[in-house]
Amino acid sequence: MQPLRGTKDILSDEILIWQHIYSKALKILTLSNYHEIRTPILESTTLFTRSIGNGTDIVNKEMYSFRDQGLREITLRPEGTASIARAFISNKLGQENRIQRLWYCGPMFRYERPQNGRQRQFHQLGIECIGSFNPMADAEVIRIAYSILKALKCPDYQLEINSIGNTLERNNYKKALVEYLYKYKDDLDTDSLKRLQINPLRILDSKNQKTQEILCNAPLLASFLQKPSKKHFYNVCDYLACSNIGYTINQKLVRGLDYYNYTAFEIKTRSLGSQDTICGGGRYDSLIQQLGGQETPSVGWAIGLERLVLLVKNIIALKENQPSIYLATQGTLAQKKIWTIISILEKNLISFELDLNGNTFQKQLKKASKSGAKVCLLLGEDEVHNNIITIKWLKDGAQEQLKYNNLSTLINKLKS
Ligand code: ATP
Ligand code: MG
């Protein structure tokens, strides 16, 4: 039996890296006053069609949607922001505090062609700063992504940033872009030709070389931005510079989801082939209103954790936790008494592994050596009758017997 195509089991060796990423990120997020939120993996399909947009790849081709027994149209979430916007409205979060700083982490689902760093079930860590139009919010969220990557000693990452303006500016630009591209329509690749009708901005990040050549002389989005949009963008860039965060302005960066406006950014790497984006985000000022809430300007990002794991896995050397003490028992009495010893170890935060093979002490000692434990505690009928425990230090084979009441001397040795 194999897992479904595009899904995988994450085994305990790799989980160490996930836990390391999680704990570093949690520290940084907590320092900046971001709070965790968990939303359901299942949402109604309309949440995503209304927010991500009908002309996008996610909604058109990638969603895992089905009808449940109650004939509701359901989708496994393909991303986190729409659900958070929904949760913000459902729970009236803005009433308690106008600014909500939230983070989430969990599985997302997209029906895509699986490749290195691209799966059908993948994981995102994301943050949303909800309730502010201040460009400081944009700088804050980008800075946090940077701090996390830095704390993880992630090699090779670059920030690209752009402003995609407001709806009006974008619509004017779309018109000019379509008009320009229409002249070259016979030379465009098939995907771009389709997008000319439904989502012309996405043509800008086409990977087709001929299309990219055509785009060299295309009108630029920046020249359609008016003063307020430009000022917002300059401010964001300024604050990034003040945080010593290097960036390049990529005028063709547009992002694949409809809800973004003004700031759009991606953090890219050159180490993962065509799956080169580790983090994608931007400002989404009308999403919450579009879903039925009040006007709530917001900004956020999501990091693809599988890609991050690929980047950092060779850098951080992590060792699986090994038990300090291996517990070998023989006979019914010993197997009853061991539970008292276990609770003493647990209270003293001493890690242990209880032998479940039930073989001879000799075989249990072999297992103990393999387990990486420092010491093996042997408890048999004799030990129980005499109220003692036998201890074998696994490094040099030294053996001693302790009064049961003196278990604390062993615990102190293990702690030191
Ligand atoms: P891409 O261009 O690589 O398809 P995207 O623009 O669709 O990415 P976003 O929707 O912005 O991605 O999601 C944010 C991040 O989540 C991406 O930068 C990437 O790291 C990760 N991600 C997206 N789709 C997948 C996937 N199918 N498998 C693994 N990670 C993914
Ligand atoms: Mg994608």
GROMACS .gro file of C-alpha atoms and ligand atoms in nm:
model
  448
    1MET     CA    1   0.000   0.000   0.000
    2GLN     CA    2   0.135   0.340  -0.098
    3PRO     CA    3   0.010   0.683   0.008
    4LEU     CA    4  -0.190   0.875  -0.253
    5ARG     CA    5   0.009   1.045  -0.528
    6GLY     CA    6   0.132   1.383  -0.410
    7THR     CA    7   0.097   1.294  -0.040
    8LYS     CA    8   0.360   1.146   0.188
    9ASP     CA    9   0.430   1.021   0.535
   10ILE     CA   10   0.668   1.237   0.731
   11LEU     CA   11   0.875   0.998   0.939
   12SER     CA   12   1.031   1.072   1.276
   13ASP     CA   13   1.380   1.162   1.145
   14GLU     CA   14   1.232   1.434   0.928
   15ILE     CA   15   0.984   1.538   1.195
   16LEU     CA   16   1.281   1.660   1.400
   17ILE     CA   17   1.339   1.926   1.135
   18TRP     CA   18   0.969   2.018   1.135
   19GLN     CA   19   0.974   2.052   1.513
   20HIS     CA   20   1.288   2.264   1.495
   21ILE     CA   21   1.126   2.495   1.237
   22TYR     CA   22   0.809   2.512   1.445
   23SER     CA   23   0.988   2.602   1.767
   24LYS     CA   24   1.210   2.871   1.607
   25ALA     CA   25   0.908   3.021   1.430
   26LEU     CA   26   0.694   3.011   1.742
   27LYS     CA   27   0.956   3.210   1.935
   28ILE     CA   28   0.973   3.482   1.673
   29LEU     CA   29   0.596   3.499   1.624
   30THR     CA   30   0.537   3.522   1.997
   31LEU     CA   31   0.797   3.799   2.032
   32SER     CA   32   0.605   4.003   1.773
   33ASN     CA   33   0.272   3.938   1.947
   34TYR     CA   34   0.125   3.704   1.684
   35HIS     CA   35  -0.129   3.452   1.812
   36GLU     CA   36  -0.210   3.109   1.676
   37ILE     CA   37  -0.544   3.036   1.514
   38ARG     CA   38  -0.670   2.699   1.389
   39THR     CA   39  -0.948   2.688   1.136
   40PRO     CA   40  -1.116   2.381   0.985
   41ILE     CA   41  -0.958   2.203   0.689
   42LEU     CA   42  -1.305   2.172   0.534
   43GLU     CA   43  -1.477   2.491   0.422
   44SER     CA   44  -1.759   2.560   0.184
   45THR     CA   45  -1.641   2.580  -0.176
   46THR     CA   46  -1.784   2.928  -0.224
   47LEU     CA   47  -1.538   3.067   0.033
   48PHE     CA   48  -1.254   2.995  -0.207
   49THR     CA   49  -1.430   3.076  -0.534
   50ARG     CA   50  -1.532   3.414  -0.392
   51SER     CA   51  -1.192   3.500  -0.247
   52ILE     CA   52  -0.916   3.336  -0.451
   53GLY     CA   53  -1.111   3.410  -0.769
   54ASN     CA   54  -1.266   3.221  -1.056
   55GLY     CA   55  -0.995   3.292  -1.309
   56THR     CA   56  -0.712   3.151  -1.098
   57ASP     CA   57  -0.529   2.819  -1.133
   58ILE     CA   58  -0.621   2.720  -0.778
   59VAL     CA   59  -0.995   2.754  -0.831
   60ASN     CA   60  -0.996   2.636  -1.193
   61LYS     CA   61  -0.778   2.331  -1.168
   62GLU     CA   62  -0.642   2.258  -0.825
   63MET     CA   63  -0.920   2.231  -0.567
   64TYR     CA   64  -1.021   1.912  -0.392
   65SER     CA   65  -1.396   1.965  -0.390
   66PHE     CA   66  -1.679   1.727  -0.320
   67ARG     CA   67  -2.043   1.717  -0.216
   68ASP     CA   68  -2.109   1.582   0.133
   69GLN     CA   69  -2.400   1.363   0.243
   70GLY     CA   70  -2.602   1.676   0.312
   71LEU     CA   71  -2.540   1.794  -0.046
   72ARG     CA   72  -2.316   2.080   0.065
   73GLU     CA   73  -2.037   2.183  -0.171
   74ILE     CA   74  -1.717   2.139   0.029
   75THR     CA   75  -1.349   2.203  -0.044
   76LEU     CA   76  -1.033   2.094   0.136
   77ARG     CA   77  -0.863   2.427   0.195
   78PRO     CA   78  -0.602   2.507  -0.072
   79GLU     CA   79  -0.457   2.796   0.133
   80GLY     CA   80  -0.504   2.967   0.469
   81THR     CA   81  -0.591   3.333   0.419
   82ALA     CA   82  -0.949   3.287   0.300
   83SER     CA   83  -1.031   3.072   0.603
   84ILE     CA   84  -0.877   3.325   0.841
   85ALA     CA   85  -1.075   3.606   0.680
   86ARG     CA   86  -1.387   3.391   0.724
   87ALA     CA   87  -1.297   3.317   1.086
   88PHE     CA   88  -1.238   3.689   1.149
   89ILE     CA   89  -1.594   3.755   1.034
   90SER     CA   90  -1.759   3.447   1.196
   91ASN     CA   91  -1.604   3.521   1.536
   92LYS     CA   92  -1.637   3.900   1.515
   93LEU     CA   93  -1.268   3.921   1.600
   94GLY     CA   94  -1.240   4.285   1.501
   95GLN     CA   95  -1.478   4.386   1.780
   96GLU     CA   96  -1.238   4.285   2.056
   97ASN     CA   97  -0.932   4.435   1.903
   98ARG     CA   98  -0.918   4.628   1.580
   99ILE     CA   99  -0.576   4.486   1.496
  100GLN     CA  100  -0.551   4.109   1.491
  101ARG     CA  101  -0.210   3.950   1.453
  102LEU     CA  102  -0.262   3.583   1.374
  103TRP     CA  103  -0.057   3.286   1.260
  104TYR     CA  104  -0.150   2.938   1.146
  105CYS     CA  105   0.020   2.619   1.045
  106GLY     CA  106  -0.129   2.316   0.879
  107PRO     CA  107  -0.197   2.108   0.571
  108MET     CA  108  -0.328   2.256   0.245
  109PHE     CA  109  -0.452   2.066  -0.060
  110ARG     CA  110  -0.402   2.138  -0.428
  111TYR     CA  111  -0.437   1.901  -0.718
  112GLU     CA  112  -0.106   1.971  -0.891
  113ARG     CA  113   0.160   1.768  -1.068
  114PRO     CA  114   0.380   1.640  -0.786
  115GLN     CA  115   0.749   1.735  -0.806
  116ASN     CA  116   1.030   1.803  -0.562
  117GLY     CA  117   0.880   2.071  -0.334
  118ARG     CA  118   0.535   2.043  -0.489
  119GLN     CA  119   0.277   1.809  -0.342
  120ARG     CA  120  -0.097   1.765  -0.335
  121GLN     CA  121  -0.107   1.774   0.042
  122PHE     CA  122   0.152   2.024   0.163
  123HIS     CA  123   0.193   2.244   0.468
  124GLN     CA  124   0.199   2.616   0.513
  125LEU     CA  125   0.301   2.835   0.801
  126GLY     CA  126   0.133   3.169   0.754
  127ILE     CA  127   0.070   3.499   0.928
  128GLU     CA  128  -0.193   3.767   0.884
  129CYS     CA  129  -0.184   4.119   1.021
  130ILE     CA  130  -0.548   4.219   1.003
  131GLY     CA  131  -0.691   4.568   1.046
  132SER     CA  132  -0.425   4.811   0.931
  133PHE     CA  133  -0.349   4.995   0.612
  134ASN     CA  134  -0.024   5.127   0.759
  135PRO     CA  135   0.279   5.033   0.544
  136MET     CA  136   0.451   4.950   0.874
  137ALA     CA  137   0.226   4.641   0.885
  138ASP     CA  138   0.359   4.528   0.546
  139ALA     CA  139   0.716   4.580   0.668
  140GLU     CA  140   0.640   4.401   0.996
  141VAL     CA  141   0.511   4.085   0.828
  142ILE     CA  142   0.795   4.071   0.576
  143ARG     CA  143   1.045   4.125   0.855
  144ILE     CA  144   0.901   3.831   1.047
  145ALA     CA  145   0.938   3.600   0.746
  146TYR     CA  146   1.298   3.716   0.723
  147SER     CA  147   1.365   3.663   1.091
  148ILE     CA  148   1.231   3.308   1.072
  149LEU     CA  149   1.446   3.221   0.771
  150LYS     CA  150   1.747   3.379   0.942
  151ALA     CA  151   1.689   3.193   1.269
  152LEU     CA  152   1.678   2.869   1.070
  153LYS     CA  153   2.007   2.959   0.898
  154CYS     CA  154   1.824   2.910   0.569
  155PRO     CA  155   2.075   2.949   0.286
  156ASP     CA  156   2.014   3.150  -0.027
  157TYR     CA  157   1.694   3.349  -0.021
  158GLN     CA  158   1.598   3.676  -0.183
  159LEU     CA  159   1.300   3.903  -0.143
  160GLU     CA  160   1.118   4.031  -0.450
  161ILE     CA  161   0.855   4.292  -0.405
  162ASN     CA  162   0.611   4.485  -0.620
  163SER     CA  163   0.307   4.703  -0.591
  164ILE     CA  164   0.007   4.586  -0.790
  165GLY     CA  165  -0.198   4.896  -0.703
  166ASN     CA  166  -0.571   4.909  -0.639
  167THR     CA  167  -0.851   4.759  -0.849
  168LEU     CA  168  -0.898   5.069  -1.062
  169GLU     CA  169  -0.528   5.105  -1.138
  170ARG     CA  170  -0.503   4.734  -1.211
  171ASN     CA  171  -0.806   4.741  -1.442
  172ASN     CA  172  -0.660   5.029  -1.640
  173TYR     CA  173  -0.335   4.843  -1.664
  174LYS     CA  174  -0.508   4.520  -1.767
  175LYS     CA  175  -0.671   4.703  -2.056
  176ALA     CA  176  -0.339   4.842  -2.176
  177LEU     CA  177  -0.166   4.505  -2.133
  178VAL     CA  178  -0.435   4.315  -2.323
  179GLU     CA  179  -0.428   4.573  -2.600
  180TYR     CA  180  -0.052   4.537  -2.628
  181LEU     CA  181  -0.049   4.156  -2.610
  182TYR     CA  182  -0.334   4.122  -2.855
  183LYS     CA  183  -0.098   4.240  -3.129
  184TYR     CA  184   0.122   3.939  -3.058
  185LYS     CA  185  -0.152   3.688  -2.991
  186ASP     CA  186  -0.031   3.447  -3.261
  187ASP     CA  187   0.306   3.420  -3.087
  188LEU     CA  188   0.182   3.369  -2.731
  189ASP     CA  189   0.195   3.027  -2.566
  190THR     CA  190  -0.141   2.852  -2.526
  191ASP     CA  191  -0.165   2.913  -2.150
  192SER     CA  192  -0.103   3.285  -2.193
  193LEU     CA  193  -0.352   3.304  -2.478
  194LYS     CA  194  -0.618   3.160  -2.246
  195ARG     CA  195  -0.518   3.403  -1.973
  196LEU     CA  196  -0.555   3.696  -2.211
  197GLN     CA  197  -0.929   3.655  -2.163
  198ILE     CA  198  -0.959   3.551  -1.800
  199ASN     CA  199  -0.654   3.666  -1.605
  200PRO     CA  200  -0.415   3.872  -1.821
  201LEU     CA  201  -0.191   3.980  -1.530
  202ARG     CA  202  -0.082   3.619  -1.480
  203ILE     CA  203   0.076   3.628  -1.827
  204LEU     CA  204   0.348   3.844  -1.670
  205ASP     CA  205   0.492   3.548  -1.483
  206SER     CA  206   0.469   3.306  -1.775
  207LYS     CA  207   0.775   3.080  -1.796
  208ASN     CA  208   0.753   3.072  -2.177
  209GLN     CA  209   1.058   3.239  -2.332
  210LYS     CA  210   0.885   3.375  -2.642
  211THR     CA  211   0.610   3.524  -2.425
  212GLN     CA  212   0.874   3.679  -2.199
  213GLU     CA  213   1.042   3.837  -2.504
  214ILE     CA  214   0.710   3.986  -2.608
  215LEU     CA  215   0.662   4.120  -2.256
  216CYS     CA  216   0.993   4.311  -2.266
  217ASN     CA  217   0.825   4.605  -2.433
  218ALA     CA  218   0.485   4.569  -2.267
  219PRO     CA  219   0.346   4.861  -2.065
  220LEU     CA  220   0.453   4.857  -1.699
  221LEU     CA  221   0.210   4.831  -1.409
  222ALA     CA  222   0.413   5.087  -1.215
  223SER     CA  223   0.328   5.360  -1.463
  224PHE     CA  224  -0.043   5.308  -1.391
  225LEU     CA  225  -0.007   5.362  -1.017
  226GLN     CA  226  -0.124   5.689  -0.871
  227LYS     CA  227   0.028   5.888  -0.590
  228PRO     CA  228  -0.125   5.709  -0.285
  229SER     CA  229  -0.030   5.365  -0.418
  230LYS     CA  230   0.321   5.481  -0.495
  231LYS     CA  231   0.361   5.643  -0.155
  232HIS     CA  232   0.249   5.326   0.023
  233PHE     CA  233   0.500   5.124  -0.175
  234TYR     CA  234   0.786   5.367  -0.115
  235ASN     CA  235   0.714   5.358   0.257
  236VAL     CA  236   0.719   4.978   0.268
  237CYS     CA  237   1.050   4.975   0.082
  238ASP     CA  238   1.189   5.241   0.312
  239TYR     CA  239   1.100   5.047   0.627
  240LEU     CA  240   1.256   4.732   0.480
  241ALA     CA  241   1.576   4.924   0.420
  242CYS     CA  242   1.564   5.046   0.782
  243SER     CA  243   1.543   4.680   0.888
  244ASN     CA  244   1.845   4.597   0.671
  245ILE     CA  245   1.634   4.374   0.451
  246GLY     CA  246   1.760   4.365   0.095
  247TYR     CA  247   1.503   4.338  -0.182
  248THR     CA  248   1.462   4.369  -0.555
  249ILE     CA  249   1.162   4.525  -0.716
  250ASN     CA  250   1.015   4.280  -0.964
  251GLN     CA  251   0.765   4.465  -1.179
  252LYS     CA  252   0.628   4.139  -1.316
  253LEU     CA  253   0.543   3.991  -0.976
  254VAL     CA  254   0.163   3.967  -0.957
  255ARG     CA  255   0.077   3.657  -0.744
  256GLY     CA  256  -0.175   3.392  -0.835
  257LEU     CA  257  -0.466   3.490  -0.611
  258ASP     CA  258  -0.719   3.760  -0.692
  259TYR     CA  259  -0.750   3.915  -0.348
  260TYR     CA  260  -0.416   4.094  -0.337
  261ASN     CA  261  -0.368   4.468  -0.383
  262TYR     CA  262  -0.080   4.715  -0.332
  263THR     CA  263   0.210   4.517  -0.186
  264ALA     CA  264   0.287   4.175  -0.336
  265PHE     CA  265   0.603   3.988  -0.250
  266GLU     CA  266   0.779   3.657  -0.273
  267ILE     CA  267   1.088   3.516  -0.108
  268LYS     CA  268   1.270   3.301  -0.358
  269THR     CA  269   1.561   3.062  -0.357
  270ARG     CA  270   1.791   2.939  -0.632
  271SER     CA  271   1.837   2.602  -0.466
  272LEU     CA  272   1.507   2.431  -0.547
  273GLY     CA  273   1.482   2.438  -0.927
  274SER     CA  274   1.149   2.557  -1.057
  275GLN     CA  275   0.983   2.529  -0.712
  276ASP     CA  276   1.171   2.847  -0.627
  277THR     CA  277   0.924   3.036  -0.408
  278ILE     CA  278   0.950   2.965  -0.036
  279CYS     CA  279   0.718   3.240   0.081
  280GLY     CA  280   0.445   3.434  -0.094
  281GLY     CA  281   0.227   3.711   0.036
  282GLY     CA  282   0.085   4.054   0.005
  283ARG     CA  283  -0.176   4.303   0.108
  284TYR     CA  284  -0.546   4.220   0.078
  285ASP     CA  285  -0.755   4.520   0.175
  286SER     CA  286  -1.094   4.420   0.036
  287LEU     CA  287  -1.104   4.043   0.102
  288ILE     CA  288  -1.286   4.062   0.435
  289GLN     CA  289  -1.541   4.308   0.301
  290GLN     CA  290  -1.585   4.094  -0.009
  291LEU     CA  291  -1.675   3.801   0.218
  292GLY     CA  292  -1.938   4.003   0.403
  293GLY     CA  293  -1.736   4.172   0.680
  294GLN     CA  294  -1.645   4.535   0.729
  295GLU     CA  295  -1.369   4.702   0.535
  296THR     CA  296  -1.056   4.558   0.698
  297PRO     CA  297  -0.720   4.622   0.532
  298SER     CA  298  -0.479   4.335   0.593
  299VAL     CA  299  -0.147   4.191   0.492
  300GLY     CA  300   0.011   3.846   0.529
  301TRP     CA  301   0.218   3.565   0.384
  302ALA     CA  302   0.252   3.188   0.372
  303ILE     CA  303   0.569   2.983   0.377
  304GLY     CA  304   0.567   2.641   0.209
  305LEU     CA  305   0.708   2.416   0.480
  306GLU     CA  306   0.810   2.123   0.256
  307ARG     CA  307   1.028   2.364   0.057
  308LEU     CA  308   1.173   2.510   0.374
  309VAL     CA  309   1.251   2.160   0.505
  310LEU     CA  310   1.433   2.081   0.178
  311LEU     CA  311   1.639   2.398   0.219
  312VAL     CA  312   1.742   2.358   0.581
  313LYS     CA  313   1.758   1.980   0.624
  314ASN     CA  314   2.128   1.956   0.537
  315ILE     CA  315   2.221   2.254   0.750
  316ILE     CA  316   2.082   2.165   1.086
  317ALA     CA  317   2.214   1.853   1.247
  318LEU     CA  318   1.950   1.719   1.480
  319LYS     CA  319   1.970   1.408   1.689
  320GLU     CA  320   1.668   1.202   1.776
  321ASN     CA  321   1.606   1.209   2.150
  322GLN     CA  322   1.740   0.899   2.316
  323PRO     CA  323   1.608   0.760   2.641
  324SER     CA  324   1.833   0.806   2.945
  325ILE     CA  325   1.729   0.482   3.101
  326TYR     CA  326   1.614   0.147   2.965
  327LEU     CA  327   1.377  -0.047   3.187
  328ALA     CA  328   1.411  -0.425   3.181
  329THR     CA  329   1.171  -0.639   3.383
  330GLN     CA  330   1.113  -1.004   3.450
  331GLY     CA  331   0.825  -1.170   3.631
  332THR     CA  332   0.480  -1.054   3.730
  333LEU     CA  333   0.582  -0.876   4.049
  334ALA     CA  334   0.851  -0.674   3.872
  335GLN     CA  335   0.611  -0.587   3.595
  336LYS     CA  336   0.376  -0.443   3.855
  337LYS     CA  337   0.640  -0.255   4.052
  338ILE     CA  338   0.795  -0.093   3.745
  339TRP     CA  339   0.497   0.149   3.714
  340THR     CA  340   0.592   0.317   4.040
  341ILE     CA  341   0.948   0.360   3.910
  342ILE     CA  342   0.812   0.503   3.582
  343SER     CA  343   0.609   0.766   3.763
  344ILE     CA  344   0.915   0.868   3.970
  345LEU     CA  345   1.123   0.901   3.650
  346GLU     CA  346   0.849   1.102   3.482
  347LYS     CA  347   0.826   1.338   3.779
  348ASN     CA  348   1.201   1.390   3.761
  349LEU     CA  349   1.193   1.443   3.381
  350ILE     CA  350   1.417   1.143   3.313
  351SER     CA  351   1.345   0.993   2.971
  352PHE     CA  352   1.299   0.618   2.961
  353GLU     CA  353   1.215   0.328   2.736
  354LEU     CA  354   1.023   0.036   2.876
  355ASP     CA  355   1.117  -0.301   2.729
  356LEU     CA  356   0.816  -0.469   2.569
  357ASN     CA  357   0.986  -0.777   2.431
  358GLY     CA  358   0.967  -0.961   2.762
  359ASN     CA  359   1.274  -1.173   2.681
  360THR     CA  360   1.560  -1.280   2.906
  361PHE     CA  361   1.755  -1.003   3.079
  362GLN     CA  362   2.041  -1.076   2.840
  363LYS     CA  363   1.825  -0.999   2.535
  364GLN     CA  364   1.676  -0.696   2.705
  365LEU     CA  365   2.030  -0.569   2.774
  366LYS     CA  366   2.111  -0.598   2.405
  367LYS     CA  367   1.807  -0.384   2.323
  368ALA     CA  368   1.914  -0.140   2.591
  369SER     CA  369   2.255  -0.094   2.427
  370LYS     CA  370   2.089  -0.032   2.090
  371SER     CA  371   1.847   0.220   2.236
  372GLY     CA  372   2.123   0.471   2.313
  373ALA     CA  373   2.031   0.480   2.683
  374LYS     CA  374   2.304   0.550   2.937
  375VAL     CA  375   2.187   0.293   3.182
  376CYS     CA  376   1.971  -0.018   3.203
  377LEU     CA  377   1.762  -0.077   3.512
  378LEU     CA  378   1.695  -0.444   3.579
  379LEU     CA  379   1.404  -0.545   3.793
  380GLY     CA  380   1.345  -0.918   3.847
  381GLU     CA  381   1.188  -1.133   4.119
  382ASP     CA  382   1.506  -1.117   4.333
  383GLU     CA  383   1.518  -0.741   4.316
  384VAL     CA  384   1.156  -0.711   4.417
  385HIS     CA  385   1.197  -0.950   4.712
  386ASN     CA  386   1.509  -0.773   4.838
  387ASN     CA  387   1.378  -0.426   4.772
  388ILE     CA  388   1.666  -0.335   4.544
  389ILE     CA  389   1.727  -0.247   4.180
  390THR     CA  390   2.014  -0.358   3.960
  391ILE     CA  391   2.178  -0.097   3.743
  392LYS     CA  392   2.404  -0.159   3.446
  393TRP     CA  393   2.596   0.133   3.299
  394LEU     CA  394   2.594   0.061   2.930
  395LYS     CA  395   2.911   0.245   2.834
  396ASP     CA  396   3.152   0.040   3.047
  397GLY     CA  397   2.931  -0.248   3.161
  398ALA     CA  398   2.972  -0.157   3.530
  399GLN     CA  399   2.698  -0.310   3.738
  400GLU     CA  400   2.573  -0.209   4.080
  401GLN     CA  401   2.282  -0.268   4.310
  402LEU     CA  402   2.094   0.008   4.479
  403LYS     CA  403   1.842   0.006   4.758
  404TYR     CA  404   1.505   0.082   4.605
  405ASN     CA  405   1.484   0.384   4.836
  406ASN     CA  406   1.804   0.518   4.685
  407LEU     CA  407   1.662   0.553   4.334
  408SER     CA  408   1.722   0.925   4.376
  409THR     CA  409   2.103   0.877   4.365
  410LEU     CA  410   2.064   0.723   4.020
  411ILE     CA  411   1.832   1.004   3.914
  412ASN     CA  412   2.086   1.264   4.029
  413LYS     CA  413   2.365   1.092   3.837
  414LEU     CA  414   2.149   1.086   3.522
  415LYS     CA  415   2.063   1.452   3.559
  416SER     CA  416   2.423   1.566   3.600
  417ATP     P1  417   0.392   2.812  -0.699
  417ATP     O1  418   0.411   2.926  -0.793
  417ATP     O2  419   0.518   2.743  -0.661
  417ATP     O3  420   0.284   2.719  -0.746
  417ATP     P2  421   0.199   2.956  -0.546
  417ATP     O4  422   0.213   3.096  -0.593
  417ATP     O5  423   0.090   2.873  -0.601
  417ATP     O6  424   0.339   2.878  -0.563
  417ATP     P3  425   0.109   3.037  -0.283
  417ATP     O7  426  -0.033   3.013  -0.310
  417ATP     O8  427   0.158   3.176  -0.279
  417ATP     O9  428   0.196   2.952  -0.388
  417ATP    O10  429   0.153   2.961  -0.150
  417ATP     C1  430   0.261   3.007  -0.068
  417ATP     C2  431   0.371   2.904  -0.061
  417ATP    O11  432   0.321   2.775  -0.038
  417ATP     C3  433   0.450   2.889  -0.189
  417ATP    O12  434   0.546   2.989  -0.200
  417ATP     C4  435   0.512   2.753  -0.172
  417ATP    O13  436   0.628   2.762  -0.090
  417ATP     C5  437   0.405   2.678  -0.100
  417ATP     N1  438   0.328   2.594  -0.193
  417ATP     C6  439   0.228   2.631  -0.276
  417ATP     N2  440   0.181   2.524  -0.344
  417ATP     C7  441   0.252   2.418  -0.301
  417ATP     C8  442   0.251   2.278  -0.331
  417ATP     N3  443   0.164   2.227  -0.417
  417ATP     N4  444   0.339   2.197  -0.267
  417ATP     C9  445   0.427   2.247  -0.178
  417ATP     N5  446   0.433   2.378  -0.144
  417ATP    C10  447   0.348   2.462  -0.205
  418MG      MG  448   0.078   2.723  -0.745
   0.00000   0.00000   0.00000
